[in-house]
XYZ file of C-alpha atoms in Angstrom:
559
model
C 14.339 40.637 -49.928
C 17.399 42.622 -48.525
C 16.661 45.100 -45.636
C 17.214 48.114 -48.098
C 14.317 46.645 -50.417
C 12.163 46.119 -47.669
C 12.598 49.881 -46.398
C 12.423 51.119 -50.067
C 8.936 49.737 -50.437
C 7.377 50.861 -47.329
C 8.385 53.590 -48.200
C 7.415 53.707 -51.609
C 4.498 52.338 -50.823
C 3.561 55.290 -48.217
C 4.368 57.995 -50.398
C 2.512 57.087 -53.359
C -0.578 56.205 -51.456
C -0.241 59.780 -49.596
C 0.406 60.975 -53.387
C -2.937 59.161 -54.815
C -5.012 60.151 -52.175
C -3.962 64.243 -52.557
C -4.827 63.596 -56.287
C -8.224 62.081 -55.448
C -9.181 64.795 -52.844
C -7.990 67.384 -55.533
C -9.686 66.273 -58.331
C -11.328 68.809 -60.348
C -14.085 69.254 -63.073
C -13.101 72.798 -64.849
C -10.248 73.341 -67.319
C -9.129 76.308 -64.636
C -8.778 73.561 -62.165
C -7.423 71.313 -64.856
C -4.611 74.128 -66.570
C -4.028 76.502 -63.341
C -5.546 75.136 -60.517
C -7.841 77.657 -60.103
C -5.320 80.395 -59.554
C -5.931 80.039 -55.899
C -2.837 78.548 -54.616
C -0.956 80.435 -51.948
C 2.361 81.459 -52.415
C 4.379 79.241 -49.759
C 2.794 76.197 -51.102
C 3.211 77.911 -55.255
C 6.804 78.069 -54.043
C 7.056 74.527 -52.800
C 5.322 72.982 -55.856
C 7.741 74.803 -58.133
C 10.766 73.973 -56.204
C 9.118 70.168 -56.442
C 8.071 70.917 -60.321
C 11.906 72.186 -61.111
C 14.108 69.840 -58.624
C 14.041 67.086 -61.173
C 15.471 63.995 -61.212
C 18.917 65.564 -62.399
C 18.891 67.680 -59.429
C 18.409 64.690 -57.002
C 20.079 61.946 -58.418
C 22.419 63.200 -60.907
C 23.407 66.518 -59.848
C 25.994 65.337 -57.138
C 27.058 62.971 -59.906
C 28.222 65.761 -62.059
C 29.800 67.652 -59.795
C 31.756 65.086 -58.284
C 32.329 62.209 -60.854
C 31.504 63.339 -64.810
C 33.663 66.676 -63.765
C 36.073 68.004 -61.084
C 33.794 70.224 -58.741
C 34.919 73.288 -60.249
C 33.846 72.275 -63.782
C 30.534 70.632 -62.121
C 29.704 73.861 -60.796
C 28.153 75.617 -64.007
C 24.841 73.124 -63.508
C 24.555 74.745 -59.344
C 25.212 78.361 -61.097
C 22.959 78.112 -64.452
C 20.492 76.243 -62.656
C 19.872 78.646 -59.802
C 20.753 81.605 -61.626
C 18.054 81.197 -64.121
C 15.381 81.815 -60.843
C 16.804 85.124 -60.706
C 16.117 86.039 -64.260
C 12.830 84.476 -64.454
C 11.239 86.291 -60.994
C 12.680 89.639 -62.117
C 11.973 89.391 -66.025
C 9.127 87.303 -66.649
C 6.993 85.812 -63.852
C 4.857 88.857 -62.697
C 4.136 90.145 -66.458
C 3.142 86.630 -67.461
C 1.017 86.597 -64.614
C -0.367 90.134 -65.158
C -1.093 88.994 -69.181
C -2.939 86.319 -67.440
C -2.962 83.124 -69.591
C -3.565 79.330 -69.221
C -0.056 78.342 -70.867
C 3.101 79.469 -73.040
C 1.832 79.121 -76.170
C -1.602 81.007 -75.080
C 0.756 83.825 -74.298
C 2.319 83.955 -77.356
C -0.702 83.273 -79.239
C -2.632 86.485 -77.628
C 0.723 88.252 -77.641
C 1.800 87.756 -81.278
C -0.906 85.578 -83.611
C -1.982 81.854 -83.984
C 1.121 80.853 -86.493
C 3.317 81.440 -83.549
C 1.160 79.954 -81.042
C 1.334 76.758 -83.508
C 5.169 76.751 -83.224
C 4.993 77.402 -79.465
C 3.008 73.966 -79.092
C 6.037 72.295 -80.920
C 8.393 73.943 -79.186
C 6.624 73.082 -75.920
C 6.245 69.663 -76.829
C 9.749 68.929 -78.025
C 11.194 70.440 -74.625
C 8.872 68.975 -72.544
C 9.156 65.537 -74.060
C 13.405 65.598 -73.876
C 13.068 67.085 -70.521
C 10.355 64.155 -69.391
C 13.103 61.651 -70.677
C 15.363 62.334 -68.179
C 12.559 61.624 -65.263
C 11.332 58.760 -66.351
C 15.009 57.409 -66.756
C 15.469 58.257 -63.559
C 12.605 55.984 -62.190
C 13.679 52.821 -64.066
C 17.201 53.127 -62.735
C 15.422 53.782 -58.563
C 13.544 50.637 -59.168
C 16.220 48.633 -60.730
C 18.838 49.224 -58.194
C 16.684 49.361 -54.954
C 13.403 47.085 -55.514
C 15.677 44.877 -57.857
C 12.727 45.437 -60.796
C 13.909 45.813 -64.507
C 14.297 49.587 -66.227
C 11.052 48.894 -68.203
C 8.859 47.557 -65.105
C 10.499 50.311 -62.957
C 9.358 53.258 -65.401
C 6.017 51.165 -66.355
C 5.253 51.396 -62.731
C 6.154 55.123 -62.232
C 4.186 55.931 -65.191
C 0.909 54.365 -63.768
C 1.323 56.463 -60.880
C 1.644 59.669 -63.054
C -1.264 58.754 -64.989
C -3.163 58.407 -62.031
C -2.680 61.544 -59.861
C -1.889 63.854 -62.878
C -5.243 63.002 -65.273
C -7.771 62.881 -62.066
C -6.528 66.005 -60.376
C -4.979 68.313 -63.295
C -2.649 71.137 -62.722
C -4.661 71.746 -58.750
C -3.688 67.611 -57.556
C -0.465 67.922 -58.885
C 0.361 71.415 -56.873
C -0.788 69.779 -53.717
C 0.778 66.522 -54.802
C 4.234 68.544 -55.184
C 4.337 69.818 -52.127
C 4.062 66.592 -50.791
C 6.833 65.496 -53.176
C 9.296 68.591 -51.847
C 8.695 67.933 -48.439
C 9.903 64.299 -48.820
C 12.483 65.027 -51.738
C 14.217 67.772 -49.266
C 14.191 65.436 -46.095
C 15.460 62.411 -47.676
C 18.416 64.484 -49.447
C 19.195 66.367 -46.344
C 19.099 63.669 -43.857
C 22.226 61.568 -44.841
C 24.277 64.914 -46.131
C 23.998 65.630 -42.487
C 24.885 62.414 -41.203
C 27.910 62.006 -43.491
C 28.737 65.345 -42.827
C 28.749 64.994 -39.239
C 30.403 61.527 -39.215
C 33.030 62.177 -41.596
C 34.261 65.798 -40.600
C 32.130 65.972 -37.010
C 30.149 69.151 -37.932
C 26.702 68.408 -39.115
C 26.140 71.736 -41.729
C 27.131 69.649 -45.125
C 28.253 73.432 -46.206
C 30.720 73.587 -43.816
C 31.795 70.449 -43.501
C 33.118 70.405 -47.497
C 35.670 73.037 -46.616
C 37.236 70.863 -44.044
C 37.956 67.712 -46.783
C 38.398 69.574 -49.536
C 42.545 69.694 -49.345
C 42.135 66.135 -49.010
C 40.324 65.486 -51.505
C 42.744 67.667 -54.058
C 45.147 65.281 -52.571
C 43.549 62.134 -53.913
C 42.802 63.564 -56.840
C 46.311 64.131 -57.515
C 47.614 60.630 -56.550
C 44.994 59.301 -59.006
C 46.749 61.520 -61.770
C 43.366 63.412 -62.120
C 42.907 67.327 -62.141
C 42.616 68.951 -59.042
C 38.919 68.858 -57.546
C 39.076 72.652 -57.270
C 40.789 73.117 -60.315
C 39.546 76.175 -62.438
C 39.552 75.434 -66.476
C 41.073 72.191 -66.249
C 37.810 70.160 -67.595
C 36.201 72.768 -69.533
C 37.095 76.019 -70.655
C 35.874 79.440 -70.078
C 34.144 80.441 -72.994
C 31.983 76.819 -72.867
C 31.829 77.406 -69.313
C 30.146 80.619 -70.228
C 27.655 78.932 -72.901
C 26.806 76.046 -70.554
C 26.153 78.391 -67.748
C 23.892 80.780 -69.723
C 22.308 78.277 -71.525
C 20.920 76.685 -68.391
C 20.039 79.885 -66.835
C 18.430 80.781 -69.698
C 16.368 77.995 -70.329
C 15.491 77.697 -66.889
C 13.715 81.199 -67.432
C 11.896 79.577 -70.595
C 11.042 76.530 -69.595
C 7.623 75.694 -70.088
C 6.073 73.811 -67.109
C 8.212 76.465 -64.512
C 6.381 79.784 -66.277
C 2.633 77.990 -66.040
C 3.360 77.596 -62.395
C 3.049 81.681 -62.035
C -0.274 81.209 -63.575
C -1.556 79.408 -60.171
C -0.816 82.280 -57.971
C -3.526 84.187 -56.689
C -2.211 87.680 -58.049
C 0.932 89.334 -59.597
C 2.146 90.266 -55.922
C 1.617 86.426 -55.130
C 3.884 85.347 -58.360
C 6.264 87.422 -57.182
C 6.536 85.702 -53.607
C 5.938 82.498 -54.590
C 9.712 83.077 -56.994
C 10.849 84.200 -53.837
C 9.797 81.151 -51.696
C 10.695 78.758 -54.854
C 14.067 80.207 -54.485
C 14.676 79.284 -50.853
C 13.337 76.024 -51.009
C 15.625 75.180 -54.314
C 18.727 76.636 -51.886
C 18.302 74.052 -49.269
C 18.852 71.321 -51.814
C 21.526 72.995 -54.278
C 23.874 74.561 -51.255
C 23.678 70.773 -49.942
C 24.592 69.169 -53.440
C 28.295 70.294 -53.560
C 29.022 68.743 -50.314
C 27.083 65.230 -50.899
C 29.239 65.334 -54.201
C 32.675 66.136 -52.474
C 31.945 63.380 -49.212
C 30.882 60.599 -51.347
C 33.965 60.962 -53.927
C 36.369 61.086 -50.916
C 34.679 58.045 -50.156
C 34.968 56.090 -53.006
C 38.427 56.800 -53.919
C 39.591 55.887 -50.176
C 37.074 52.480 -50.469
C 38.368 51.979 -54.049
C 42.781 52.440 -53.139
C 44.053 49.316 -54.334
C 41.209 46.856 -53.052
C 40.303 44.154 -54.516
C 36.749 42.273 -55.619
C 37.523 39.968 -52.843
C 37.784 42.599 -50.705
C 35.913 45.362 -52.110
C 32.967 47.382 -49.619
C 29.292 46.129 -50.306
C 28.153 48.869 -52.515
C 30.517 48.423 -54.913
C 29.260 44.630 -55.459
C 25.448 45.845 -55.178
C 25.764 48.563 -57.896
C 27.724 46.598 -59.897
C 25.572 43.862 -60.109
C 23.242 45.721 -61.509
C 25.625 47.156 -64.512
C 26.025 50.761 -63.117
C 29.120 50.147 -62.258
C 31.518 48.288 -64.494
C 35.515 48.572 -65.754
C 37.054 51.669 -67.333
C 36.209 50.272 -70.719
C 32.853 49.285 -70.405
C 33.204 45.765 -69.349
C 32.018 43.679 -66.285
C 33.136 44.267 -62.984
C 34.181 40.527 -62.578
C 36.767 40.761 -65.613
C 39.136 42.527 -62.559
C 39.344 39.164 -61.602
C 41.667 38.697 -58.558
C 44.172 41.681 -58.999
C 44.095 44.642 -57.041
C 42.440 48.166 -58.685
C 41.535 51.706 -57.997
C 39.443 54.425 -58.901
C 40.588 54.789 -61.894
C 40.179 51.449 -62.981
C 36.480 51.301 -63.397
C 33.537 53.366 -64.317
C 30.816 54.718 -61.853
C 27.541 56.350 -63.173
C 27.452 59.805 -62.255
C 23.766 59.103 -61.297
C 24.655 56.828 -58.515
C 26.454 58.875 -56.177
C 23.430 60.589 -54.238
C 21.423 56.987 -54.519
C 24.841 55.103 -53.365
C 25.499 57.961 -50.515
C 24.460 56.532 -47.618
C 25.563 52.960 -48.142
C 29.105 54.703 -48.830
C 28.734 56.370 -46.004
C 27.534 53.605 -43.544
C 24.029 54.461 -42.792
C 21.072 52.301 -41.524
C 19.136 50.764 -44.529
C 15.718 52.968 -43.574
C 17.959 55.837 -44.481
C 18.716 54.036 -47.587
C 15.178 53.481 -48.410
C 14.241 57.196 -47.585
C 16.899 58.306 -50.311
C 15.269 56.258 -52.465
C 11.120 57.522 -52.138
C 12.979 61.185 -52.392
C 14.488 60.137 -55.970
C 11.091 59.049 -56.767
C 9.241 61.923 -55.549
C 12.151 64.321 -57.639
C 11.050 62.272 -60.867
C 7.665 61.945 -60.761
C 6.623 65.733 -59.679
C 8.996 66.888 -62.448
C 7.600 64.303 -65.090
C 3.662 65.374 -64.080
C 4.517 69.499 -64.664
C 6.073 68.445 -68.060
C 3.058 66.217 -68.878
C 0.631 68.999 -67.869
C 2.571 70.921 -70.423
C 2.217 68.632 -73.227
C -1.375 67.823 -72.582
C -2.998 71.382 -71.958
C -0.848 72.346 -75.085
C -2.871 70.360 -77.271
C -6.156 70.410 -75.353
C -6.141 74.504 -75.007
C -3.284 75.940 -77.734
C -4.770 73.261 -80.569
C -7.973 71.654 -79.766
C -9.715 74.568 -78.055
C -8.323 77.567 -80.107
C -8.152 76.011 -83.822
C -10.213 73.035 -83.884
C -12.794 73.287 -81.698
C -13.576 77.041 -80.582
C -17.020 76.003 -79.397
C -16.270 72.664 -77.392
C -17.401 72.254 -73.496
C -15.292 72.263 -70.236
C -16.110 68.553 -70.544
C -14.885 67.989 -73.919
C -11.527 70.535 -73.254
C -11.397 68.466 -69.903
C -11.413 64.767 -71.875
C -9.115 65.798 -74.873
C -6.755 67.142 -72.285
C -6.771 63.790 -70.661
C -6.542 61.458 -73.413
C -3.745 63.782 -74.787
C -1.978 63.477 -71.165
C -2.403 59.176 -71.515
C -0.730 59.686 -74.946
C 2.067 61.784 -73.581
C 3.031 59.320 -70.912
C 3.009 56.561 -73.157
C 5.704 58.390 -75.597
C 7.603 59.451 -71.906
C 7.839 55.983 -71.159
C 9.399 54.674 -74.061
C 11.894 58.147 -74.034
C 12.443 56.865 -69.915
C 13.366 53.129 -70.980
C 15.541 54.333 -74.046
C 17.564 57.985 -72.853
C 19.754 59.608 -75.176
C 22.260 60.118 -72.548
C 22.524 59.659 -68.008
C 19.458 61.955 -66.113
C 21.271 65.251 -65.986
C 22.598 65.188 -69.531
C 19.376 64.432 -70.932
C 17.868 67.199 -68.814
C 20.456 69.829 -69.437
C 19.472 69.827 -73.442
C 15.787 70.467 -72.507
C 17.347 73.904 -70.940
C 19.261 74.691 -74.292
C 16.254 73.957 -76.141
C 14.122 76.176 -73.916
C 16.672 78.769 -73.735
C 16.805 78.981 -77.801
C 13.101 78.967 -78.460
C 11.193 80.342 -75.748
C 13.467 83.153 -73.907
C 13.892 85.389 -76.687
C 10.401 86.052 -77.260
C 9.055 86.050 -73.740
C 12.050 88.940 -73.121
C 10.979 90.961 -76.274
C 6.910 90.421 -76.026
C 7.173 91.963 -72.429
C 9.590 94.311 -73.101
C 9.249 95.559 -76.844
C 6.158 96.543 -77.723
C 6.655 96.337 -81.258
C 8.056 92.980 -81.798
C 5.828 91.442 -84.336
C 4.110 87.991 -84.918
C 6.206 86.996 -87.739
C 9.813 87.958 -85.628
C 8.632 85.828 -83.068
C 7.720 82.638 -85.035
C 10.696 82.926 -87.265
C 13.076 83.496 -84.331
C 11.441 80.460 -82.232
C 11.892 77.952 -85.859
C 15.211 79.106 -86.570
C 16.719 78.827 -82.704
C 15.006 75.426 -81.599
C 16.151 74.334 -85.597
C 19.533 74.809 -85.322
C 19.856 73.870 -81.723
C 18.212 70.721 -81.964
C 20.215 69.514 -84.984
C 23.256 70.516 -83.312
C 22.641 68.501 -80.601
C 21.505 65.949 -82.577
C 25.311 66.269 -83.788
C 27.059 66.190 -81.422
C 25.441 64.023 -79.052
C 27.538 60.704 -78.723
C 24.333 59.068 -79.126
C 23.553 60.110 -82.388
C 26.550 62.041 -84.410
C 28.982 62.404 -81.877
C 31.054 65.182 -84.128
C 33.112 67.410 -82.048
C 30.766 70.572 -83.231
C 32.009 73.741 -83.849
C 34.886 75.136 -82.122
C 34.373 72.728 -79.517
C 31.466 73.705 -78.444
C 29.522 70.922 -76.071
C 25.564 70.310 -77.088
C 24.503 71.412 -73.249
C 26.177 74.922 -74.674
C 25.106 75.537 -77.827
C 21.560 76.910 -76.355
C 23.055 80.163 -75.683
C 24.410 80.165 -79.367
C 21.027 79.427 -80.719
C 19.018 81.790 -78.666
C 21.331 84.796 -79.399
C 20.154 84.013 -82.778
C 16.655 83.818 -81.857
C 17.227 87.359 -80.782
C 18.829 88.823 -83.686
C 16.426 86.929 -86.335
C 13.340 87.787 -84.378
C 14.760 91.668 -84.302
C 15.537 91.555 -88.055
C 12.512 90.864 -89.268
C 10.527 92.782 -86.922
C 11.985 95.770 -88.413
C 9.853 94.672 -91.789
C 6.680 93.040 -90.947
C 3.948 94.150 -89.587
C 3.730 95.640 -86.393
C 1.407 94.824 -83.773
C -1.854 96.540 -83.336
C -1.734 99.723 -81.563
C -4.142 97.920 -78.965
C -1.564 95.327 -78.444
C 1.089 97.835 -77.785
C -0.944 99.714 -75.288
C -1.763 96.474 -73.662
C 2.041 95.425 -73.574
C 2.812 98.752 -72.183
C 0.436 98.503 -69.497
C 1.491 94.867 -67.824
C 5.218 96.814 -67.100
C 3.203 99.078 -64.572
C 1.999 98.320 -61.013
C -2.048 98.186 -60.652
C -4.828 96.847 -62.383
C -5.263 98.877 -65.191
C -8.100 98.974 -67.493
C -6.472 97.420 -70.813
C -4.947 94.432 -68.674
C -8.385 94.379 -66.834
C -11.009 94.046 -70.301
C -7.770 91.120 -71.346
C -7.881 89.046 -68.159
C -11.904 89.137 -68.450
C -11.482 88.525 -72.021
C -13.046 91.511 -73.689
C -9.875 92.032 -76.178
């Protein structure tokens, strides 16, 4: 066992025992433990879990990787804008009202909001997001444990998935808050750490942020003698108007996704949703200010390592991630079919989910540091993966079992359908984790479209139109995930891989489809029935400050 193995599993090791044990001591035995964690969680911590809940997998291993190797950084830079931006949206538009309505999940707003046909689509909706957004994670796991603990994909995401099951069915929604704080805290310091390092080594001023601005002119020059657009380069990868789509589509979906909203649900009041957004927003800063940097001092890297070398003579992370295939030649084949000539960065293919993983052997750095990177990649995944699987399972348990099959069951027989349905959910995970449709942030990036075309639109308009009516909503939220999920289906190389329509990427057609979610959802408000008077009172009411006396009798469940 190299040195990097050996400091990967000590640290694995430590953090999944300090995982376990937060699970155990935060195990509860009520479905408002179970779905909310009580809605006692203070805001700092509410913050860190949803930085932890939100920071996938895509934004520790792959984001870097996008920025710096699937695009120039200009082009990377509408995943740092959608992804952030969306925070914005979501604490000003949705987060305190959601809170006010005061609701277990999604679909239980929309199913008090509107009527139980469109809770019924909700669950899909929920579901389908939740399960392409869960792919990503687990993917990420099996490709951790292949590279560093030298485990296949399927034993790396078998193992992460036993570690889910156990901290996210014992504990519920309450061990998985505390168990993401835990995950930020190491996540953050094991991204942080080596961007410093590098940072300092390579340019001698240890802020990563200001550090980029000194290589950047460089870099443009490499880019250029490897006959590749400029790193800086506005429009030269993709152009405007799919810059535009991409960008909202993410931000968008970020405001709709699923396992973010029911995180405003744990705060102790409104006032308490609103600062945990606040805090969630800081915390997700420190890692996606840093990202841009890691991106732009690893690629300088590599293309200075990979100028005219040969295998013979090639730096030890090349060899190491090539051995295990994520590295290979430009088309696709071995790394060993270079044979003796000399190559260069252009001559072979590098994941774009290697680059933060890869960082600080690139960058020179003791193996500890190596195996720190590592436990934070884990800790990304498996936080994300548990919030999604919450999702899933307390959609089925609450939205299905609960409120159409089984009005009159016990907190012990939501609590047990809730778990079983969890079990099921990381089963199907698994399998989407050891099969991907596409690398970790790809994957991820179509949950957001997905999220953005089904979810957004009705959210905006329940809290903000009081006479959008049950039938708008559950057309609007078929016809926008329909159409966005068979584009992508497409379009994705995967699958169709047809150029779309005008050229229009799948991670961009989830603006397209939610605009029509929007206009569908209007239409045929204007000729079905309109909610009850009641109902528009109530939706009036969660707009203003105060507890007032129709939101009151709803939160007690008198309406």
């Amino acid at each position: 066992m190299s040195d990097i193995q050996l400091w990967t599993l000590i640290f694995a090791i430590i953090t999944f025992s300090v995982y376990i044990y937060i699970a155990y001591a935060s195990r509860v035995s009520d479905t408002s433990g179970f779905y909310v964690a009580g809605g006692g969680i203070p805001a700092p911590a509410n913050g860190a879990a949803i930085a932890a809940d939100w920071m996938s997998a895509a934004s520790f291993i792959s984001l870097a990787g996008i920025v710096g190797l699937a695009y120039n950084g200009y082009a990377g830079g509408v995943f740092l804008m959608g992804w952030t931006g969306g925070y914005v949206l979501l604490a000003l538009l949705l987060a305190p009202y959601l809170r006010k309505f005061g609701k277990y999940t999604l679909p239980d707003f929309v199913g008090d909001r509107y009527n139980e046909t469109a809770r019924f689509v909700a669950v899909l909706a929920a579901i389908v997001v939740s399960f392409v957004y869960v792919a990503g994670q687990m993917a990420g796991v099996g490709l951790v444990f292949t590279r560093f603990l030298n485990v296949g994909t399927t034993t790396g995401v078998i193992i992460g998935m036993a570690i889910v099951f156990f901290y996210a069915v014992l504990g519920g929604m309450k061990g998985i808050t505390w168990t993401q704080v835990a995950q930020y805290s190491v996540l953050i310091v094991a991204y942080l750490i080596p961007a410093v390092a590098v940072s300092a080594k390579v340019t001698g001023v240890p802020l990563p942020q200001i550090g980029f601005g000194k290589i950047l002119e460089e870099l443009n020059g490499l880019q250029a003698d490897f006959g590749l657009a400029e790193y800086s380069g506005a429009f030269t990868q993709i152009s405007m108007p799919n810059m535009v789509l991409i960008t909202a589509a993410l931000m968008f979906g970020t405001a709709g996704l699923p396992h973010v909203i029911v995180r405003f649900y744990t705060a102790k009041s409104v006032r308490a949703a609103r600062y945990s957004a606040l805090w969630a927003i800081f915390f997700i800063a420190l890692l996606y200010t840093t990202a841009p940097s890691v991106a732009a001092f690893t690629k300088l890297q590599i293309m200075k390592d990979l100028n005219g070398t040969t295998l013979a003579d090639a730096p030890g992370w090349f060899n190491t991630w090539s051995d295990v295939g994520l590295i290979t030649t430009a088309s696709g084949a071995p790394v060993s079919e270079l044979g003796s000539s000399s190559f260069g960065y252009t001559d072979v293919m590098i994941n774009n989910d290697i680059i933060v993983l890869a960082s600080p052997e690139i960058g020179g750095l003791p193996a500890p540091i190596v195996g720190l990177v590592a436990a934070g990649a884990l800790a990304a995944a498996l936080s994300t993966a548990s919030g999604l699987l919450l999702v899933i399972s307390s959609s089925v348990a609450n939205d299905v079992y609960y409120k159409k099959i089984n009005p009159q069951a016990s907190e012990s027989q939501q609590l047990m359908v809730g778990r079983i349905a969890m079990a099921c959910a990381i089963l199907v995970a698994g399998y989407l984790g050891i099969n991907p449709p596409g690398f970790v942030a790809q994957v991820v990036a179509l949950a957001f479209g997905l999220a953005a075309a089904s979810f957004f639109p009705i959210l905006v308009l329940g809290i903000f139109w009081k006479k959008t009516t049950a039938a708008g909503a559950a057309t609007g939220m078929i016809v926008g995930l329909s159409l966005t999920f068979a584009y992508m289906l497409w379009t994705l190389p995967i699958y169709g891989g047809s150029e779309g329509l005008f050229s229009i990427p799948p991670t961009g057609i989830g603006t397209i489809g939610m605009l029509i979610n929007f206009a569908v959802t209007i239409a045929v408000s204007q000729f079905t029935k309109k909610p009850s008077q009641q109902m528009q009172d109530l939706v009036e009411e969660i707009r203003y400050p105060g507890r007032t006396t129709l939101v009151a009798q709803h939160q007690a469940g008198d309406l």
